[in-house]
PDB file of C-alpha atoms in Angstrom:
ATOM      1  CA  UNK A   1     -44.815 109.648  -3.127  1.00  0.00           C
ATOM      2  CA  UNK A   2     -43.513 111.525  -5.652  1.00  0.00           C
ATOM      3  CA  UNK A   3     -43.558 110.656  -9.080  1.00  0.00           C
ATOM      4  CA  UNK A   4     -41.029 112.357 -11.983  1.00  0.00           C
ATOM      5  CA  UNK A   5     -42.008 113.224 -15.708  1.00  0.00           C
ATOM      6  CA  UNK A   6     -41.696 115.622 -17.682  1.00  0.00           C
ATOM      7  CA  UNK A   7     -44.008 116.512 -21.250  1.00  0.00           C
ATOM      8  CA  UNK A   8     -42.270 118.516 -23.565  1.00  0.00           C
ATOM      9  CA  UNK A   9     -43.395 121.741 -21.946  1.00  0.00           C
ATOM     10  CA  UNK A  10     -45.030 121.057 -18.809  1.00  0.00           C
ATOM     11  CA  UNK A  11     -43.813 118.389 -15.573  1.00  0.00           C
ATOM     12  CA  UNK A  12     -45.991 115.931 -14.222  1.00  0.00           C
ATOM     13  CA  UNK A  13     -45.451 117.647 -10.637  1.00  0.00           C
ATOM     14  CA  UNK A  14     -46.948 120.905 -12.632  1.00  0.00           C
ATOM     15  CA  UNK A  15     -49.562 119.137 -13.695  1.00  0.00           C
ATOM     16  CA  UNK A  16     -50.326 117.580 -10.489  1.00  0.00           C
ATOM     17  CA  UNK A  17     -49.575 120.492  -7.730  1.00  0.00           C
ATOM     18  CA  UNK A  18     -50.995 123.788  -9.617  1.00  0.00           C
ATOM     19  CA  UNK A  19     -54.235 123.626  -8.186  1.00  0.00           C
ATOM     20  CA  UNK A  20     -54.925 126.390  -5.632  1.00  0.00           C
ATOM     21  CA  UNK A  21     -56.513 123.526  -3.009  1.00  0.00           C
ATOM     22  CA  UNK A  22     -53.206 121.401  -3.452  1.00  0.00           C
ATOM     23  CA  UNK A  23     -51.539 124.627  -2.549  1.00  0.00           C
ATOM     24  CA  UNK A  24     -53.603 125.212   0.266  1.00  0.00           C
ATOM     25  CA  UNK A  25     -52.804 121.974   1.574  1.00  0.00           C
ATOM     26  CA  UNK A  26     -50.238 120.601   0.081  1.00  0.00           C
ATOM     27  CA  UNK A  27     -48.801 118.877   3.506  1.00  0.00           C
ATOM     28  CA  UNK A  28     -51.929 116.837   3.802  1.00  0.00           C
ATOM     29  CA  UNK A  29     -52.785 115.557   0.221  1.00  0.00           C
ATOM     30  CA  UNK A  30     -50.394 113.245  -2.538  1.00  0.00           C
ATOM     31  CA  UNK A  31     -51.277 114.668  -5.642  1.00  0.00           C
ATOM     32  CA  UNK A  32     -49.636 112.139  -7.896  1.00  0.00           C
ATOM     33  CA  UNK A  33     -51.667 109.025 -10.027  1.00  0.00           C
ATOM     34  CA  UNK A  34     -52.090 106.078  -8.642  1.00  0.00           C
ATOM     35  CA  UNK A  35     -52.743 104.400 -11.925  1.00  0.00           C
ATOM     36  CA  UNK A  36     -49.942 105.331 -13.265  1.00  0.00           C
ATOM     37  CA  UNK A  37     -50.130 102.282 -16.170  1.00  0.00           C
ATOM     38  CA  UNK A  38     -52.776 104.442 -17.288  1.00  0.00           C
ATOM     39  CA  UNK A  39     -53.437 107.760 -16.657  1.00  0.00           C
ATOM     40  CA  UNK A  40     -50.041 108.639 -17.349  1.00  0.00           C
ATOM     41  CA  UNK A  41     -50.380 107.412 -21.284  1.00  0.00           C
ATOM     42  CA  UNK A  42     -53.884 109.524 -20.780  1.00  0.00           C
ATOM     43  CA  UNK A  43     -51.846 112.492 -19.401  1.00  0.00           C
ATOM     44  CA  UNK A  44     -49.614 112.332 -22.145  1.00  0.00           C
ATOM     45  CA  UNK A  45     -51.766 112.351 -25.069  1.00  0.00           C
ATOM     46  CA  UNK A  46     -53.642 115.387 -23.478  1.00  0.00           C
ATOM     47  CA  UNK A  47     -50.189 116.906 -24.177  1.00  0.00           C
ATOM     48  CA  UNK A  48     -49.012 115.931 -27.338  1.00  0.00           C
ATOM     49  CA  UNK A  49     -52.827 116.614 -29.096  1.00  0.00           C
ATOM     50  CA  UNK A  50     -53.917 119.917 -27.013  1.00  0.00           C
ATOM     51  CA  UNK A  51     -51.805 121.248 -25.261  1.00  0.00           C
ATOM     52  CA  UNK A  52     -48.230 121.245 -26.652  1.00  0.00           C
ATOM     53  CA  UNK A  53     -50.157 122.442 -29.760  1.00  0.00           C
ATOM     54  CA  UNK A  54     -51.628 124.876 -27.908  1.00  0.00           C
ATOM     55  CA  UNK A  55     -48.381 126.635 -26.083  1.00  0.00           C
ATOM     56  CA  UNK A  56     -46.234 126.692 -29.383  1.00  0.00           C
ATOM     57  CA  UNK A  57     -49.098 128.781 -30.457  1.00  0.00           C
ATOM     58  CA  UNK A  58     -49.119 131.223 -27.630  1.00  0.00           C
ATOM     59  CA  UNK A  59     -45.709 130.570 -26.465  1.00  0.00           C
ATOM     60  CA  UNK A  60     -44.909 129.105 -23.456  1.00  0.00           C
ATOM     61  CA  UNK A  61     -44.628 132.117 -21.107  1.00  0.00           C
ATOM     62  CA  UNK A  62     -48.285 133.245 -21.877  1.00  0.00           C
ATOM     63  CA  UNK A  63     -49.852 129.485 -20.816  1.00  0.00           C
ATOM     64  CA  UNK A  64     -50.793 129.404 -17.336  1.00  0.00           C
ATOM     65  CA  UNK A  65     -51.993 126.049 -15.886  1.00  0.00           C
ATOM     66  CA  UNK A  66     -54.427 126.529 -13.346  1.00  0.00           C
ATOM     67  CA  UNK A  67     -55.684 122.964 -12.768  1.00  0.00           C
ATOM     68  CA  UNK A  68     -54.694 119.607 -14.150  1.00  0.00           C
ATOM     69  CA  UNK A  69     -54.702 116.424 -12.708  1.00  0.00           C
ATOM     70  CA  UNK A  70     -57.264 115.435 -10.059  1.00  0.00           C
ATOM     71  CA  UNK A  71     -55.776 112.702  -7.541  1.00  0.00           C
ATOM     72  CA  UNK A  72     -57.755 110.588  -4.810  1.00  0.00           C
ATOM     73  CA  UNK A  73     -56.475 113.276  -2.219  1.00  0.00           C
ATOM     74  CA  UNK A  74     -57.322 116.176  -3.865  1.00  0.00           C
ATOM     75  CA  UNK A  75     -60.830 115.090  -4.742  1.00  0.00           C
ATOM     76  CA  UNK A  76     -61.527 114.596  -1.130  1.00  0.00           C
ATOM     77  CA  UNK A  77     -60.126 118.277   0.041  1.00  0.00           C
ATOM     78  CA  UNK A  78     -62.222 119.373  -3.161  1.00  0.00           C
ATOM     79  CA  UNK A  79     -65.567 118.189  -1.469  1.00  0.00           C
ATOM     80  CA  UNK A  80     -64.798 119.617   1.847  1.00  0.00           C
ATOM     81  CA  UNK A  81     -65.499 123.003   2.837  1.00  0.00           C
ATOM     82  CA  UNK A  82     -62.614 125.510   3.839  1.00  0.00           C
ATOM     83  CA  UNK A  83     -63.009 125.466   8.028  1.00  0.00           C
ATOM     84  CA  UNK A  84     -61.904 129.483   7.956  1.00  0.00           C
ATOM     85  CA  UNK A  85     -64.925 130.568   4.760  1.00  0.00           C
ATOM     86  CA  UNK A  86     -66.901 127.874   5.603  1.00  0.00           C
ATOM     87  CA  UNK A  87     -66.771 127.597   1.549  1.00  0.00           C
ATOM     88  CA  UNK A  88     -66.352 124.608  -0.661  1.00  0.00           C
ATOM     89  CA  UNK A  89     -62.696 124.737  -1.285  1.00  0.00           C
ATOM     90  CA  UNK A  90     -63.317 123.737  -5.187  1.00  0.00           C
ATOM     91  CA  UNK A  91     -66.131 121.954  -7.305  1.00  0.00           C
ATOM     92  CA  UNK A  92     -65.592 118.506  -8.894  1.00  0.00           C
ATOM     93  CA  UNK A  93     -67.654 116.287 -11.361  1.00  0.00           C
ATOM     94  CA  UNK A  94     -65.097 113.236 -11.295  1.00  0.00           C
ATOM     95  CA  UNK A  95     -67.692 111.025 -13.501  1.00  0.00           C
ATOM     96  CA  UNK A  96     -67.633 114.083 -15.955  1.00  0.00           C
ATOM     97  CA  UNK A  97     -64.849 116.108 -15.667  1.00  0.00           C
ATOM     98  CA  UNK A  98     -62.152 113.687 -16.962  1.00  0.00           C
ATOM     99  CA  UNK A  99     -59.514 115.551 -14.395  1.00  0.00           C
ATOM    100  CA  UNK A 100     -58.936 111.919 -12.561  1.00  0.00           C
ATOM    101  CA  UNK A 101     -57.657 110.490 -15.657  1.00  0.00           C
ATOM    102  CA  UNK A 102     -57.884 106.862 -15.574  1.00  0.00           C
ATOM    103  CA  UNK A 103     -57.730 106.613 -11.937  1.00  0.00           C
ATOM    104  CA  UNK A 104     -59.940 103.774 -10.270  1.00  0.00           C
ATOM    105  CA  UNK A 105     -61.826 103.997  -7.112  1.00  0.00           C
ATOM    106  CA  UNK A 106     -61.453 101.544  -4.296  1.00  0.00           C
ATOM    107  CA  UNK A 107     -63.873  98.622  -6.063  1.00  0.00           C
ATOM    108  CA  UNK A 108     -62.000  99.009  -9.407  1.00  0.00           C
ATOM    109  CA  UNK A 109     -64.449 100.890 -11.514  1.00  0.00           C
ATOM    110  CA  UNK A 110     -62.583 104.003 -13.036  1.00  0.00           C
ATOM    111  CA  UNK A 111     -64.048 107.224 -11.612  1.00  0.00           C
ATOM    112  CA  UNK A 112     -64.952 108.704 -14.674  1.00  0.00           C
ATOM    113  CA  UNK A 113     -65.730 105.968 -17.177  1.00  0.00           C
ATOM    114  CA  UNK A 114     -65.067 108.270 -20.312  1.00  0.00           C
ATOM    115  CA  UNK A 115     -61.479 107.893 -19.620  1.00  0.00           C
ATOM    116  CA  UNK A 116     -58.803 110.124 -20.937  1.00  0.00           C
ATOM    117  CA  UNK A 117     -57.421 113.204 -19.267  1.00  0.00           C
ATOM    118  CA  UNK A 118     -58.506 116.981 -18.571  1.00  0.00           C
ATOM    119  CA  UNK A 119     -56.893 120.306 -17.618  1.00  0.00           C
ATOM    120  CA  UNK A 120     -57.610 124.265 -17.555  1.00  0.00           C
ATOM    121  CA  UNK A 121     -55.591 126.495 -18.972  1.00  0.00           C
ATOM    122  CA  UNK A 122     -55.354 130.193 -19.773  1.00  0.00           C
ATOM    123  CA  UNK A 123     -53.192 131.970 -22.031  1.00  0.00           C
ATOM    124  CA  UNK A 124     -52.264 135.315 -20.570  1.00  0.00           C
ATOM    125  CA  UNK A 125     -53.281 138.652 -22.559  1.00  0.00           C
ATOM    126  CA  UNK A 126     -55.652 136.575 -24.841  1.00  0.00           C
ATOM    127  CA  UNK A 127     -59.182 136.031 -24.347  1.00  0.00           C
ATOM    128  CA  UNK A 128     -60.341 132.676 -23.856  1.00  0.00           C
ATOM    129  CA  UNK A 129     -62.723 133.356 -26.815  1.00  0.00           C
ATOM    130  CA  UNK A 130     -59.678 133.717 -28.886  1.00  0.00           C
ATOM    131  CA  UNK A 131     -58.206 130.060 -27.568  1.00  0.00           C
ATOM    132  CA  UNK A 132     -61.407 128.520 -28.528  1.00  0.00           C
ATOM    133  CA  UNK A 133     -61.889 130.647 -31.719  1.00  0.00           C
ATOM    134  CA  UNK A 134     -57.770 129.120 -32.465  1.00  0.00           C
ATOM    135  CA  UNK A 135     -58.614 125.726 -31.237  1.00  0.00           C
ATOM    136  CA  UNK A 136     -61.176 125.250 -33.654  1.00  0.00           C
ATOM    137  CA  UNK A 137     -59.519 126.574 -36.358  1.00  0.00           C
ATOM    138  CA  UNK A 138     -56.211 124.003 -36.339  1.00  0.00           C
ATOM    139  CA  UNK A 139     -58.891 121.441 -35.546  1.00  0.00           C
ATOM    140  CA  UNK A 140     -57.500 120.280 -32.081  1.00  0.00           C
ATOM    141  CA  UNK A 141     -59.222 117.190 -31.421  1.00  0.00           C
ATOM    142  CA  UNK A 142     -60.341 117.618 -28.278  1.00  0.00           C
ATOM    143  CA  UNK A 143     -62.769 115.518 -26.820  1.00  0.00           C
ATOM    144  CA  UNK A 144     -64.815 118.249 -24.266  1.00  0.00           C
ATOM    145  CA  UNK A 145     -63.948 121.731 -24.184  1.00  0.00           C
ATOM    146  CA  UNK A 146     -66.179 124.317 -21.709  1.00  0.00           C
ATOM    147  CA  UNK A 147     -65.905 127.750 -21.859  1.00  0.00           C
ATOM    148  CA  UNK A 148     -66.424 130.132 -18.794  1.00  0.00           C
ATOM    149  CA  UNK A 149     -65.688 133.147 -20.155  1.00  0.00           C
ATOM    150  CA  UNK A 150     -63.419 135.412 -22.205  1.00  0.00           C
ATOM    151  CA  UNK A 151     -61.456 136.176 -18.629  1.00  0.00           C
ATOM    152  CA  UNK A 152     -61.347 132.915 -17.227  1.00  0.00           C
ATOM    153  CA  UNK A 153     -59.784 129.648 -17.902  1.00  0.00           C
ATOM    154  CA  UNK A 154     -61.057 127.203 -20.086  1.00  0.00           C
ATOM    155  CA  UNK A 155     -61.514 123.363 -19.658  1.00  0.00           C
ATOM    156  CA  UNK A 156     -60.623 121.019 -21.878  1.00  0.00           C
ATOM    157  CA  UNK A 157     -59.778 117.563 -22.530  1.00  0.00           C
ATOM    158  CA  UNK A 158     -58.581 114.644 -24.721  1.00  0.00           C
ATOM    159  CA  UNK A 159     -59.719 111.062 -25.166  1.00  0.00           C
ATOM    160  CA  UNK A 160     -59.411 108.177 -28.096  1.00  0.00           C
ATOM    161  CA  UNK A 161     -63.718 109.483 -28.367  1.00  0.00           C
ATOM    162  CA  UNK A 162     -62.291 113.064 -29.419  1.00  0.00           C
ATOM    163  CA  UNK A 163     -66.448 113.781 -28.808  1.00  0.00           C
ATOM    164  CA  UNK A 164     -65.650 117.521 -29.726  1.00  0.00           C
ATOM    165  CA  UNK A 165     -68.146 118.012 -27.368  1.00  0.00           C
ATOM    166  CA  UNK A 166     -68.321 122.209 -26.408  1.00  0.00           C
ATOM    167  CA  UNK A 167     -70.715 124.144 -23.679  1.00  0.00           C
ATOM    168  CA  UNK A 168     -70.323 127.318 -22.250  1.00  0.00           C
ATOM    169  CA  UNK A 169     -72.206 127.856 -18.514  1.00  0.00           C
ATOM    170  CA  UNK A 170     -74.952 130.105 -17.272  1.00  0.00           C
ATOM    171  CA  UNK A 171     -74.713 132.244 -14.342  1.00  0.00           C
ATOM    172  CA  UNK A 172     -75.979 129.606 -12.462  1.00  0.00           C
ATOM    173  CA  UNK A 173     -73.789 126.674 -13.289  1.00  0.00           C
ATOM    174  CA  UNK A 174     -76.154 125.063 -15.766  1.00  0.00           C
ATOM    175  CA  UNK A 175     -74.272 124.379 -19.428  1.00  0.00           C
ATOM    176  CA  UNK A 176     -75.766 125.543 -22.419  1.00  0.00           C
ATOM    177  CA  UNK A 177     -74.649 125.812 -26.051  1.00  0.00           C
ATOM    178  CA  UNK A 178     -76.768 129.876 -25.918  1.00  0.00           C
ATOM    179  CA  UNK A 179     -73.897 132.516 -26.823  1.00  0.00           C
ATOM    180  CA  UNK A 180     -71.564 130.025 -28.831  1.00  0.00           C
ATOM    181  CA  UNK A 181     -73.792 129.227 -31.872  1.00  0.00           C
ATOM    182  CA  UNK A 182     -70.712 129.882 -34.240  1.00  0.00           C
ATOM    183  CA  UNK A 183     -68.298 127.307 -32.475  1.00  0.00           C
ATOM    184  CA  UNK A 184     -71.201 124.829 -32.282  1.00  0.00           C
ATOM    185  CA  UNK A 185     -71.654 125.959 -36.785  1.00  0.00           C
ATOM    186  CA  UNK A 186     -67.747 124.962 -37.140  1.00  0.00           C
ATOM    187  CA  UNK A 187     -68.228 122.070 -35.447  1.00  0.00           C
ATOM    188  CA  UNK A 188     -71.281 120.734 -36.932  1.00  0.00           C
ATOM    189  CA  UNK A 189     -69.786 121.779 -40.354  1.00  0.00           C
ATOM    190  CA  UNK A 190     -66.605 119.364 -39.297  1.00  0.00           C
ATOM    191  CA  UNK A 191     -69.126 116.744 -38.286  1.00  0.00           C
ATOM    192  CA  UNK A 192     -71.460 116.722 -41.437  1.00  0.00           C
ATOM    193  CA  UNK A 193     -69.707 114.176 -44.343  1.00  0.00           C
ATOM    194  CA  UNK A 194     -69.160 116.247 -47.886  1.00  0.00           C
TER     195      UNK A 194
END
């Protein structure tokens, strides 16, 4: 099934096929919403408040997407581990991660119950740092934003909660708020009435 719409930057079919694991294998897995009712107006807010933002900032030829929407398919060839590495062919956290949207699972209940929609994104030549450091400055209202590193992409997503909620990772995996005391400042500062 394939599914046309375009954002005013970005396609749907970008923001459902960019993953490397959908490219991996692409013949095998339907990348495309299910919920469409939904997670499309979810996709599309993600859009309009962050990201479209975001590339007329940077410019369009500097934003890379390097994953975006997370559909039934691809969270299964996610979990499953690559038969040639014997590696996990991605990580997902579908009750946290907000990269299924408003998708449901087979009993109804949405997978991830904070709703709203998630991507990562890098802009080329730019530290991540520098996105963050920008997308707390025009106030973006994001709603949870985690940042691996200066060199790697950065996660963030939108939802009516707009929780502004920020973490950075250790070198394990475990999120922490160490290292970004300044962002966490700005935000408490945006948080705290006059």
């Amino acid at each position: 099934m394939s599914v046309s719409y375009s954002f005013k930057y970005l396609t749907l079919e970008t923001f459902c096929t960019c993953s490397q694991t959908y490219q991996k294998y692409r013949d095998r897995i339907n990348p495309y919403p299910e919920n469409l009712e939904e997670t499309l107006p979810a996709l599309i807010a993600l859009n309009e408040r962050i990201l479209d933002p975001t590339i007329e900032q940077f410019g369009f030829e500097n934003f890379q997407l390097t994953y975006g929407f997370c559909s039934k398919d691809l969270k299964r060839f996610l979990e499953r581990k690559d038969p040639e590495t014997g590696k996990k062919n991605g990580r997902v956290a579908p009750r946290l991660d907000q990269h299924m949207a408003c998708e449901r699972n087979r009993n109804g209940a949405y997978y991830c119950p904070r709703l709203g929609a998630a991507c990562d994104f890098r802009i080329l030549n730019v530290g991540s740092d520098r996105v963050v450091d920008w997308i707390l400055e025009a106030q973006l209202p994001f709603d949870s934003l985690y940042f691996y590193g200066s060199d790697r992409p950065i996660h963030v997503s939108y939802s009516s909660q707009s929780k502004q909620d920020l973490w950075t990772f250790t070198a394990t995996g475990q999120p922490t708020r160490k290292g970004i005391e300044n962002w966490m400042k700005i935000l408490d500062q945006r948080r705290s009435p006059v």
